Amino acid sequence: MYASVLQRSGPTEPLHHQRVAVPLPGPDEVLIQVYAASLDRVDNYIRQGSHGMAVATPQTLGRDMAGVVTAVGANVRGFRAGDEVLALGSAAHAQYALAPYWHTLPKPPRWSFAEAAALPTAGRTAFDAIANITGLRSGERVLVVAASGAVGSFALQLGVHLGAEVYATAGQDWKRQTACSLGARAALNHYSADLVDEIRAAAGGAEMDVIIDPIGGELWERLLSVLAPGGRIVTCGVTAGARGSLHLGRLMTKGWHIHGIGRPGREEIAAHLRGCLDLMVAADQRPIVDRTFPLAEATAAHRYLEESNFFGRVVLTGAEESSPAP
Ligand SMILES: NC(=O)c1ccc[n+]([C@@H]2O[C@H](COP(=O)([O-])OP(=O)(O)OC[C@H]3O[C@@H](n4cnc5c(N)ncnc54)[C@H](OP(=O)(O)O)[C@@H]3O)[C@@H](O)[C@H]2O)c1
């Protein structure tokens, strides 16, 4: 089969579209013919060797996939060859990849494979932040930072479905318009020096009950200025930087709840995947796929991700290429 292989990490290093052996499923694994695999920001960090994400090479990147089961291990329950699935596995930027059966789910019939591949990492993170950690309730105000990103777009869709009053931030006009078309009350520019005043004005002077922040950096402290007393904020990414400062006096008097997304275990991840999928289907929402690239053009897909001119997920498609059944 073909895979997109990282031979060496570095800011300008390409991916290599090359032949590798089809993996064999272990007892708890399903082997999936990958029709679509999303490109995650973490894949990009690994390729670049940034954000402390250096890995041993050569390595095939990618965790999120959707496709058709072609073989299952002896312990696998609930799946058999021919099933259409989405999964959180490993080495997904390939024509075949493995996933543990507990992180594999049936693909909703009405979703494309690209839409299904968009869900696992970003969807489960957004679900954990918005539905689990903060327990967002109908009628509450939530600020979704970087709503054009993969996590942000899921958080926006889930927040709207849960009946919250959703405010979004995004760095470009067209992204802010898209956020509003998806149900945000207002969308503000997170690069604006006046962001805090603009959020307050958009919310009629009200503060946010919940903030979902995948960006971090210096923005974090400014976000706290619009967090209501007793409000909840979740850091689920540090794209813009890992350091932010906190006025402990304000924390004391405001009674904020400050959360990190943490590192959930196997059972929790399975529950978050299922929870996100069920909410999206109940809401008749689909994951947002900005653009697909053929697997062979993974390097171009990475460049596209780096330019940040997208909304939702960037997805690689690959199984259509000649790939002998294992
Ligand atoms: N811990 C976990 O389990 C977990 C899971 C998933 C993701 N994450 C993390 O969450 C973060 C977001 O992931 P994602 O997949 O949603 O990212 P993404 O799809 O790549 O979206 C990132 C968006 O953030 C905006 N942005 C704002 N400030 C930025 C900056 N300084 N540099 C680059 N982009 C900036 C950009 O849009 P604008 O044009 O609007 O600025 C960009 O398109 C990543 O750091 C990722 O590693 C963590």
mmCIF file of C-alpha atoms and ligand atoms in Angstrom:
data_model
loop_
_atom_site.group_PDB
_atom_site.id
_atom_site.type_symbol
_atom_site.label_atom_id
_atom_site.label_comp_id
_atom_site.label_asym_id
_atom_site.label_seq_id
_atom_site.Cartn_x
_atom_site.Cartn_y
_atom_site.Cartn_z
ATOM 1 C CA MET A 1 0.000 0.000 0.000
ATOM 2 C CA TYR A 2 0.946 3.660 -0.131
ATOM 3 C CA ALA A 3 1.445 5.832 2.951
ATOM 4 C CA SER A 4 2.479 9.407 3.583
ATOM 5 C CA VAL A 5 5.720 8.960 5.520
ATOM 6 C CA LEU A 6 7.655 11.529 7.534
ATOM 7 C CA GLN A 7 11.339 10.736 7.017
ATOM 8 C CA ARG A 8 12.672 13.614 9.097
ATOM 9 C CA SER A 9 10.942 16.404 11.025
ATOM 10 C CA GLY A 10 11.611 20.063 10.307
ATOM 11 C CA PRO A 11 9.725 23.211 9.243
ATOM 12 C CA THR A 12 10.314 22.629 5.528
ATOM 13 C CA GLU A 13 10.459 18.818 5.476
ATOM 14 C CA PRO A 14 8.069 17.174 2.964
ATOM 15 C CA LEU A 15 6.054 13.997 3.423
ATOM 16 C CA HIS A 16 7.050 11.042 1.230
ATOM 17 C CA HIS A 17 4.331 9.135 -0.651
ATOM 18 C CA GLN A 18 5.835 5.675 -0.604
ATOM 19 C CA ARG A 19 5.079 1.982 -0.462
ATOM 20 C CA VAL A 20 4.981 0.360 2.975
ATOM 21 C CA ALA A 21 3.654 -2.945 4.282
ATOM 22 C CA VAL A 22 -0.042 -3.223 5.137
ATOM 23 C CA PRO A 23 -0.230 -3.527 8.966
ATOM 24 C CA LEU A 24 -1.665 -6.652 10.573
ATOM 25 C CA PRO A 25 -4.387 -6.207 13.207
ATOM 26 C CA GLY A 26 -3.559 -7.195 16.787
ATOM 27 C CA PRO A 27 -6.212 -9.004 18.859
ATOM 28 C CA ASP A 28 -8.072 -5.773 19.786
ATOM 29 C CA GLU A 29 -7.662 -3.966 16.466
ATOM 30 C CA VAL A 30 -9.619 -3.429 13.286
ATOM 31 C CA LEU A 31 -7.838 -2.996 9.962
ATOM 32 C CA ILE A 32 -9.498 -0.210 7.997
ATOM 33 C CA GLN A 33 -9.179 0.589 4.315
ATOM 34 C CA VAL A 34 -8.855 4.329 4.725
ATOM 35 C CA TYR A 35 -11.070 6.364 2.406
ATOM 36 C CA ALA A 36 -10.437 9.600 4.294
ATOM 37 C CA ALA A 37 -8.090 10.710 7.091
ATOM 38 C CA SER A 38 -8.046 14.151 8.602
ATOM 39 C CA LEU A 39 -4.959 16.273 8.944
ATOM 40 C CA ASP A 40 -4.707 17.475 12.529
ATOM 41 C CA ARG A 41 -2.749 20.446 13.867
ATOM 42 C CA VAL A 42 -0.762 17.904 15.910
ATOM 43 C CA ASP A 43 0.299 16.126 12.682
ATOM 44 C CA ASN A 44 1.572 19.497 11.523
ATOM 45 C CA TYR A 45 3.434 20.120 14.807
ATOM 46 C CA ILE A 46 5.026 16.650 14.488
ATOM 47 C CA ARG A 47 6.094 17.268 10.878
ATOM 48 C CA GLN A 48 7.620 20.589 11.871
ATOM 49 C CA GLY A 49 9.105 19.248 15.122
ATOM 50 C CA SER A 50 7.415 22.127 16.985
ATOM 51 C CA HIS A 51 5.392 22.405 20.228
ATOM 52 C CA GLY A 52 7.539 19.632 21.804
ATOM 53 C CA MET A 53 6.125 17.111 19.326
ATOM 54 C CA ALA A 54 9.285 15.532 17.935
ATOM 55 C CA VAL A 55 8.871 11.799 17.194
ATOM 56 C CA ALA A 56 11.064 8.947 16.018
ATOM 57 C CA THR A 57 11.225 8.740 12.222
ATOM 58 C CA PRO A 58 10.378 7.329 9.735
ATOM 59 C CA GLN A 59 6.761 7.525 10.794
ATOM 60 C CA THR A 60 3.334 7.635 9.172
ATOM 61 C CA LEU A 61 1.256 10.419 10.714
ATOM 62 C CA GLY A 62 -2.482 10.698 11.297
ATOM 63 C CA ARG A 63 -4.958 9.369 13.855
ATOM 64 C CA ASP A 64 -8.424 10.205 12.529
ATOM 65 C CA MET A 65 -9.817 8.025 9.765
ATOM 66 C CA ALA A 66 -12.965 6.768 8.076
ATOM 67 C CA GLY A 67 -13.256 3.816 5.741
ATOM 68 C CA VAL A 68 -14.248 0.180 5.479
ATOM 69 C CA VAL A 69 -13.209 -2.611 7.847
ATOM 70 C CA THR A 70 -11.216 -5.278 6.010
ATOM 71 C CA ALA A 71 -10.078 -7.485 8.919
ATOM 72 C CA VAL A 72 -10.551 -7.739 12.673
ATOM 73 C CA GLY A 73 -8.498 -9.174 15.548
ATOM 74 C CA ALA A 74 -9.655 -12.116 17.651
ATOM 75 C CA ASN A 75 -11.019 -9.995 20.542
ATOM 76 C CA VAL A 76 -12.883 -7.461 18.415
ATOM 77 C CA ARG A 77 -16.588 -7.190 19.179
ATOM 78 C CA GLY A 78 -19.213 -5.362 17.141
ATOM 79 C CA PHE A 79 -17.351 -4.991 13.832
ATOM 80 C CA ARG A 80 -16.708 -7.195 10.834
ATOM 81 C CA ALA A 81 -15.284 -6.876 7.343
ATOM 82 C CA GLY A 82 -17.331 -4.571 5.161
ATOM 83 C CA ASP A 83 -18.535 -2.235 7.945
ATOM 84 C CA GLU A 84 -18.247 1.496 7.243
ATOM 85 C CA VAL A 85 -16.605 3.127 10.244
ATOM 86 C CA LEU A 86 -14.807 6.135 11.653
ATOM 87 C CA ALA A 87 -11.985 5.635 14.126
ATOM 88 C CA LEU A 88 -9.262 7.133 16.257
ATOM 89 C CA GLY A 89 -6.224 5.003 15.531
ATOM 90 C CA SER A 90 -2.673 5.438 14.316
ATOM 91 C CA ALA A 91 -0.698 5.863 11.078
ATOM 92 C CA ALA A 92 -3.943 6.918 9.381
ATOM 93 C CA HIS A 93 -2.326 8.811 6.501
ATOM 94 C CA ALA A 94 -2.142 5.593 4.523
ATOM 95 C CA GLN A 95 -4.367 3.358 2.455
ATOM 96 C CA TYR A 96 -4.821 0.936 5.353
ATOM 97 C CA ALA A 97 -4.545 1.664 9.066
ATOM 98 C CA LEU A 98 -5.277 0.154 12.467
ATOM 99 C CA ALA A 99 -7.539 1.323 15.268
ATOM 100 C CA PRO A 100 -8.572 -0.283 18.563
ATOM 101 C CA TYR A 101 -12.178 -1.457 18.338
ATOM 102 C CA TRP A 102 -13.124 0.586 21.417
ATOM 103 C CA HIS A 103 -12.272 3.787 19.510
ATOM 104 C CA THR A 104 -14.097 2.682 16.349
ATOM 105 C CA LEU A 105 -17.700 3.698 15.600
ATOM 106 C CA PRO A 106 -20.164 3.005 12.785
ATOM 107 C CA LYS A 107 -20.154 5.810 10.210
ATOM 108 C CA PRO A 108 -23.484 7.650 10.111
ATOM 109 C CA PRO A 109 -24.951 6.563 6.761
ATOM 110 C CA ARG A 110 -25.670 10.123 5.615
ATOM 111 C CA TRP A 111 -22.147 11.386 6.275
ATOM 112 C CA SER A 112 -19.418 11.218 3.648
ATOM 113 C CA PHE A 113 -16.185 9.452 4.587
ATOM 114 C CA ALA A 114 -14.444 12.849 4.678
ATOM 115 C CA GLU A 115 -17.038 14.208 7.119
ATOM 116 C CA ALA A 116 -16.711 11.114 9.288
ATOM 117 C CA ALA A 117 -12.899 11.364 9.299
ATOM 118 C CA ALA A 118 -13.200 14.949 10.528
ATOM 119 C CA LEU A 119 -14.706 13.928 13.849
ATOM 120 C CA PRO A 120 -12.450 11.850 16.127
ATOM 121 C CA THR A 121 -9.751 14.098 17.641
ATOM 122 C CA ALA A 122 -11.444 17.474 17.258
ATOM 123 C CA GLY A 123 -14.983 16.306 17.913
ATOM 124 C CA ARG A 124 -14.194 14.349 21.025
ATOM 125 C CA THR A 125 -12.135 17.252 22.401
ATOM 126 C CA ALA A 126 -14.890 19.789 21.742
ATOM 127 C CA PHE A 127 -17.492 17.452 23.262
ATOM 128 C CA ASP A 128 -15.368 16.885 26.366
ATOM 129 C CA ALA A 129 -14.816 20.635 26.823
ATOM 130 C CA ILE A 130 -18.307 21.862 26.160
ATOM 131 C CA ALA A 131 -20.615 19.067 27.274
ATOM 132 C CA ASN A 132 -18.571 17.211 29.855
ATOM 133 C CA ILE A 133 -16.080 19.512 31.609
ATOM 134 C CA THR A 134 -18.106 22.730 31.588
ATOM 135 C CA GLY A 135 -21.525 21.069 31.350
ATOM 136 C CA LEU A 136 -22.778 23.906 29.132
ATOM 137 C CA ARG A 137 -26.515 24.447 29.638
ATOM 138 C CA SER A 138 -29.226 25.805 27.385
ATOM 139 C CA GLY A 139 -29.456 29.588 27.631
ATOM 140 C CA GLU A 140 -25.877 30.077 28.873
ATOM 141 C CA ARG A 141 -23.429 32.288 26.994
ATOM 142 C CA VAL A 142 -20.376 30.536 25.568
ATOM 143 C CA LEU A 143 -17.407 32.078 23.785
ATOM 144 C CA VAL A 144 -15.778 29.714 21.274
ATOM 145 C CA VAL A 145 -12.277 30.969 20.459
ATOM 146 C CA ALA A 146 -10.830 30.158 17.009
ATOM 147 C CA ALA A 147 -14.200 28.880 15.844
ATOM 148 C CA SER A 148 -12.823 28.263 12.349
ATOM 149 C CA GLY A 149 -10.443 25.589 13.650
ATOM 150 C CA ALA A 150 -11.293 21.924 13.867
ATOM 151 C CA VAL A 151 -11.996 21.956 17.619
ATOM 152 C CA GLY A 152 -13.644 25.378 17.404
ATOM 153 C CA SER A 153 -16.003 24.420 14.591
ATOM 154 C CA PHE A 154 -17.233 21.383 16.554
ATOM 155 C CA ALA A 155 -17.583 23.468 19.741
ATOM 156 C CA LEU A 156 -19.609 26.038 17.804
ATOM 157 C CA GLN A 157 -21.930 23.406 16.318
ATOM 158 C CA LEU A 158 -22.367 21.583 19.649
ATOM 159 C CA GLY A 159 -22.936 24.826 21.565
ATOM 160 C CA VAL A 160 -25.677 25.909 19.163
ATOM 161 C CA HIS A 161 -27.316 22.489 19.377
ATOM 162 C CA LEU A 162 -27.228 22.580 23.196
ATOM 163 C CA GLY A 163 -29.233 25.806 23.103
ATOM 164 C CA ALA A 164 -26.474 28.124 24.292
ATOM 165 C CA GLU A 165 -25.977 31.704 23.142
ATOM 166 C CA VAL A 166 -22.775 31.210 21.176
ATOM 167 C CA TYR A 167 -20.189 33.939 20.524
ATOM 168 C CA ALA A 168 -17.238 33.102 18.306
ATOM 169 C CA THR A 169 -13.837 34.506 17.424
ATOM 170 C CA ALA A 170 -11.991 34.115 14.127
ATOM 171 C CA GLY A 171 -9.180 35.931 12.388
ATOM 172 C CA GLN A 172 -10.770 36.709 9.026
ATOM 173 C CA ASP A 173 -14.015 38.307 7.838
ATOM 174 C CA TRP A 174 -15.159 35.314 5.818
ATOM 175 C CA LYS A 175 -14.589 32.994 8.778
ATOM 176 C CA ARG A 176 -16.625 35.272 11.049
ATOM 177 C CA GLN A 177 -19.441 35.282 8.497
ATOM 178 C CA THR A 178 -19.309 31.482 8.337
ATOM 179 C CA ALA A 179 -19.430 31.259 12.152
ATOM 180 C CA CYS A 180 -22.575 33.409 12.169
ATOM 181 C CA SER A 181 -24.144 31.335 9.404
ATOM 182 C CA LEU A 182 -23.593 28.287 11.646
ATOM 183 C CA GLY A 183 -25.548 29.907 14.475
ATOM 184 C CA ALA A 184 -23.140 32.193 16.365
ATOM 185 C CA ARG A 185 -24.873 35.339 17.725
ATOM 186 C CA ALA A 186 -21.770 37.336 16.837
ATOM 187 C CA ALA A 187 -18.214 36.646 15.711
ATOM 188 C CA LEU A 188 -15.304 38.868 16.712
ATOM 189 C CA ASN A 189 -11.726 39.213 15.530
ATOM 190 C CA HIS A 190 -9.314 37.618 18.022
ATOM 191 C CA TYR A 191 -6.440 39.678 16.558
ATOM 192 C CA SER A 192 -8.203 42.952 17.453
ATOM 193 C CA ALA A 193 -6.658 44.993 20.289
ATOM 194 C CA ASP A 194 -10.245 45.848 21.298
ATOM 195 C CA LEU A 195 -11.463 42.239 21.405
ATOM 196 C CA VAL A 196 -12.661 42.444 25.017
ATOM 197 C CA ASP A 197 -14.770 45.567 24.409
ATOM 198 C CA GLU A 198 -16.096 44.070 21.184
ATOM 199 C CA ILE A 199 -17.232 40.883 22.933
ATOM 200 C CA ARG A 200 -18.947 42.915 25.666
ATOM 201 C CA ALA A 201 -20.667 45.116 23.095
ATOM 202 C CA ALA A 202 -21.838 42.098 21.077
ATOM 203 C CA ALA A 203 -23.299 40.505 24.215
ATOM 204 C CA GLY A 204 -25.070 43.696 25.320
ATOM 205 C CA GLY A 205 -22.628 44.155 28.193
ATOM 206 C CA ALA A 206 -23.097 40.612 29.498
ATOM 207 C CA GLU A 207 -20.180 38.298 30.363
ATOM 208 C CA MET A 208 -19.586 34.711 29.267
ATOM 209 C CA ASP A 209 -20.587 31.714 31.391
ATOM 210 C CA VAL A 210 -18.201 29.440 29.486
ATOM 211 C CA ILE A 211 -15.113 30.003 27.324
ATOM 212 C CA ILE A 212 -13.600 27.294 25.109
ATOM 213 C CA ASP A 213 -10.014 28.245 24.249
ATOM 214 C CA PRO A 214 -7.845 26.164 21.873
ATOM 215 C CA ILE A 215 -5.351 29.023 21.346
ATOM 216 C CA GLY A 216 -3.835 30.131 24.671
ATOM 217 C CA GLY A 217 -0.961 32.634 24.625
ATOM 218 C CA GLU A 218 -1.395 36.259 25.628
ATOM 219 C CA LEU A 219 -5.057 36.140 24.597
ATOM 220 C CA TRP A 220 -5.869 33.917 27.581
ATOM 221 C CA GLU A 221 -5.637 36.647 30.204
ATOM 222 C CA ARG A 222 -7.752 38.996 28.099
ATOM 223 C CA LEU A 223 -10.413 36.304 27.715
ATOM 224 C CA LEU A 224 -10.750 36.183 31.507
ATOM 225 C CA SER A 225 -11.906 39.822 31.396
ATOM 226 C CA VAL A 226 -15.181 38.676 29.851
ATOM 227 C CA LEU A 227 -15.677 35.574 32.017
ATOM 228 C CA ALA A 228 -18.639 35.963 34.376
ATOM 229 C CA PRO A 229 -18.269 35.370 38.141
ATOM 230 C CA GLY A 230 -18.293 31.603 38.648
ATOM 231 C CA GLY A 231 -17.688 31.122 34.906
ATOM 232 C CA ARG A 232 -15.820 28.126 33.445
ATOM 233 C CA ILE A 233 -12.911 28.286 30.996
ATOM 234 C CA VAL A 234 -11.282 25.285 29.323
ATOM 235 C CA THR A 235 -7.838 25.368 27.726
ATOM 236 C CA CYS A 236 -7.759 22.663 25.070
ATOM 237 C CA GLY A 237 -4.827 23.861 22.969
ATOM 238 C CA VAL A 238 -1.881 26.252 23.077
ATOM 239 C CA THR A 239 -1.497 27.094 19.390
ATOM 240 C CA ALA A 240 -0.490 30.690 20.144
ATOM 241 C CA GLY A 241 1.682 29.923 23.181
ATOM 242 C CA ALA A 242 1.801 27.947 26.397
ATOM 243 C CA ARG A 243 2.201 30.849 28.802
ATOM 244 C CA GLY A 244 -0.522 33.127 30.109
ATOM 245 C CA SER A 245 -0.731 35.119 33.322
ATOM 246 C CA LEU A 246 -3.359 35.130 36.016
ATOM 247 C CA HIS A 247 -4.317 37.816 38.562
ATOM 248 C CA LEU A 248 -4.916 35.709 41.663
ATOM 249 C CA GLY A 249 -6.953 38.427 43.329
ATOM 250 C CA ARG A 250 -9.383 38.397 40.432
ATOM 251 C CA LEU A 251 -9.505 34.609 40.509
ATOM 252 C CA MET A 252 -10.338 34.760 44.204
ATOM 253 C CA THR A 253 -13.087 37.324 43.887
ATOM 254 C CA LYS A 254 -14.586 36.066 40.631
ATOM 255 C CA GLY A 255 -14.629 32.393 41.637
ATOM 256 C CA TRP A 256 -13.736 31.204 38.150
ATOM 257 C CA HIS A 257 -13.334 27.517 37.330
ATOM 258 C CA ILE A 258 -10.180 27.072 35.229
ATOM 259 C CA HIS A 259 -9.813 23.719 33.469
ATOM 260 C CA GLY A 260 -7.299 21.976 31.249
ATOM 261 C CA ILE A 261 -8.668 19.393 28.853
ATOM 262 C CA GLY A 262 -6.343 16.798 30.418
ATOM 263 C CA ARG A 263 -5.407 13.409 29.047
ATOM 264 C CA PRO A 264 -8.528 11.255 29.159
ATOM 265 C CA GLY A 265 -8.164 7.499 29.358
ATOM 266 C CA ARG A 266 -9.399 4.868 26.925
ATOM 267 C CA GLU A 267 -12.939 4.609 28.353
ATOM 268 C CA GLU A 268 -13.383 8.383 28.569
ATOM 269 C CA ILE A 269 -12.205 8.902 24.990
ATOM 270 C CA ALA A 270 -14.627 6.225 23.822
ATOM 271 C CA ALA A 271 -17.450 8.006 25.673
ATOM 272 C CA HIS A 272 -16.467 11.398 24.209
ATOM 273 C CA LEU A 273 -16.358 9.985 20.678
ATOM 274 C CA ARG A 274 -19.793 8.422 21.095
ATOM 275 C CA GLY A 275 -21.157 11.551 22.816
ATOM 276 C CA CYS A 276 -19.997 13.846 20.023
ATOM 277 C CA LEU A 277 -21.267 11.545 17.289
ATOM 278 C CA ASP A 278 -24.687 11.165 18.948
ATOM 279 C CA LEU A 279 -25.097 14.921 19.485
ATOM 280 C CA MET A 280 -24.083 15.735 15.908
ATOM 281 C CA VAL A 281 -26.503 13.171 14.496
ATOM 282 C CA ALA A 282 -29.315 14.292 16.848
ATOM 283 C CA ALA A 283 -28.722 17.879 15.731
ATOM 284 C CA ASP A 284 -28.698 16.789 12.074
ATOM 285 C CA GLN A 285 -25.297 18.483 11.836
ATOM 286 C CA ARG A 286 -22.299 17.268 9.845
ATOM 287 C CA PRO A 287 -18.629 17.901 10.541
ATOM 288 C CA ILE A 288 -17.307 20.744 8.408
ATOM 289 C CA VAL A 289 -14.781 19.704 5.780
ATOM 290 C CA ASP A 290 -13.030 22.677 4.246
ATOM 291 C CA ARG A 291 -11.073 20.835 1.573
ATOM 292 C CA THR A 292 -9.759 17.417 0.643
ATOM 293 C CA PHE A 293 -6.330 16.582 -0.795
ATOM 294 C CA PRO A 294 -5.252 13.257 -2.314
ATOM 295 C CA LEU A 295 -3.013 11.294 0.053
ATOM 296 C CA ALA A 296 -0.155 11.752 -2.403
ATOM 297 C CA GLU A 297 -0.407 15.528 -1.869
ATOM 298 C CA ALA A 298 -0.065 15.454 1.916
ATOM 299 C CA THR A 299 2.771 17.992 1.851
ATOM 300 C CA ALA A 300 0.520 20.512 0.073
ATOM 301 C CA ALA A 301 -2.194 19.796 2.637
ATOM 302 C CA HIS A 302 0.257 20.626 5.444
ATOM 303 C CA ARG A 303 1.153 23.922 3.752
ATOM 304 C CA TYR A 304 -2.555 24.690 3.362
ATOM 305 C CA LEU A 305 -3.089 24.049 7.092
ATOM 306 C CA GLU A 306 -0.173 26.338 7.947
ATOM 307 C CA GLU A 307 -1.700 29.188 5.909
ATOM 308 C CA SER A 308 -4.796 29.025 8.193
ATOM 309 C CA ASN A 309 -7.126 30.019 5.362
ATOM 310 C CA PHE A 310 -9.635 27.265 6.112
ATOM 311 C CA PHE A 311 -12.759 26.585 8.175
ATOM 312 C CA GLY A 312 -13.216 23.167 9.789
ATOM 313 C CA ARG A 313 -11.153 20.176 8.727
ATOM 314 C CA VAL A 314 -8.568 19.503 6.031
ATOM 315 C CA VAL A 315 -8.870 15.862 4.935
ATOM 316 C CA LEU A 316 -6.665 13.471 2.960
ATOM 317 C CA THR A 317 -8.305 10.943 0.672
ATOM 318 C CA GLY A 318 -6.442 7.878 -0.421
ATOM 319 C CA ALA A 319 -8.074 4.501 -0.845
ATOM 320 C CA GLU A 320 -9.165 5.124 -4.420
ATOM 321 C CA GLU A 321 -5.573 4.654 -5.562
ATOM 322 C CA SER A 322 -4.611 1.148 -6.627
ATOM 323 C CA SER A 323 -4.228 -0.716 -3.372
ATOM 324 C CA PRO A 324 -4.187 -4.487 -3.272
ATOM 325 C CA ALA A 325 -6.361 -6.035 -0.580
ATOM 326 C CA PRO A 326 -4.148 -7.346 2.221
HETATM 327 N N1 LIG B 1 -5.298 18.193 24.092
HETATM 328 C C1 LIG B 1 -6.045 17.625 23.174
HETATM 329 O O1 LIG B 1 -6.594 16.547 23.365
HETATM 330 C C2 LIG B 1 -6.247 18.348 21.880
HETATM 331 C C3 LIG B 1 -7.108 17.819 20.930
HETATM 332 C C4 LIG B 1 -7.321 18.541 19.747
HETATM 333 C C5 LIG B 1 -6.659 19.738 19.560
HETATM 334 N N2 LIG B 1 -5.798 20.198 20.484
HETATM 335 C C6 LIG B 1 -5.077 21.443 20.266
HETATM 336 O O2 LIG B 1 -6.011 22.491 20.065
HETATM 337 C C7 LIG B 1 -5.453 23.456 19.188
HETATM 338 C C8 LIG B 1 -6.436 23.727 18.071
HETATM 339 O O3 LIG B 1 -6.564 22.561 17.305
HETATM 340 P P1 LIG B 1 -7.408 22.612 15.990
HETATM 341 O O4 LIG B 1 -7.293 21.256 15.379
HETATM 342 O O5 LIG B 1 -8.742 23.177 16.235
HETATM 343 O O6 LIG B 1 -6.544 23.671 15.140
HETATM 344 P P2 LIG B 1 -6.752 24.183 13.693
HETATM 345 O O7 LIG B 1 -7.914 23.490 13.058
HETATM 346 O O8 LIG B 1 -5.449 24.085 13.063
HETATM 347 O O9 LIG B 1 -7.230 25.717 13.906
HETATM 348 C C9 LIG B 1 -6.388 26.663 14.327
HETATM 349 C C10 LIG B 1 -6.973 28.031 13.984
HETATM 350 O O10 LIG B 1 -6.670 28.851 15.072
HETATM 351 C C11 LIG B 1 -6.535 30.182 14.631
HETATM 352 N N3 LIG B 1 -5.388 30.814 15.300
HETATM 353 C C12 LIG B 1 -5.484 31.768 16.234
HETATM 354 N N4 LIG B 1 -4.270 32.123 16.680
HETATM 355 C C13 LIG B 1 -3.384 31.365 16.011
HETATM 356 C C14 LIG B 1 -1.968 31.255 16.030
HETATM 357 N N5 LIG B 1 -1.203 32.014 16.829
HETATM 358 N N6 LIG B 1 -1.373 30.350 15.209
HETATM 359 C C15 LIG B 1 -2.117 29.579 14.390
HETATM 360 N N7 LIG B 1 -3.469 29.635 14.337
HETATM 361 C C16 LIG B 1 -4.089 30.521 15.132
HETATM 362 C C17 LIG B 1 -6.379 30.149 13.114
HETATM 363 O O11 LIG B 1 -7.547 30.716 12.549
HETATM 364 P P3 LIG B 1 -7.755 32.297 12.423
HETATM 365 O O12 LIG B 1 -7.474 32.675 11.012
HETATM 366 O O13 LIG B 1 -9.184 32.458 12.791
HETATM 367 O O14 LIG B 1 -6.837 32.994 13.385
HETATM 368 C C18 LIG B 1 -6.314 28.666 12.781
HETATM 369 O O15 LIG B 1 -6.968 28.350 11.594
HETATM 370 C C19 LIG B 1 -4.126 22.900 18.708
HETATM 371 O O16 LIG B 1 -3.100 23.500 19.461
HETATM 372 C C20 LIG B 1 -4.224 21.435 19.017
HETATM 373 O O17 LIG B 1 -2.966 20.870 19.245
HETATM 374 C C21 LIG B 1 -5.594 19.542 21.643
#
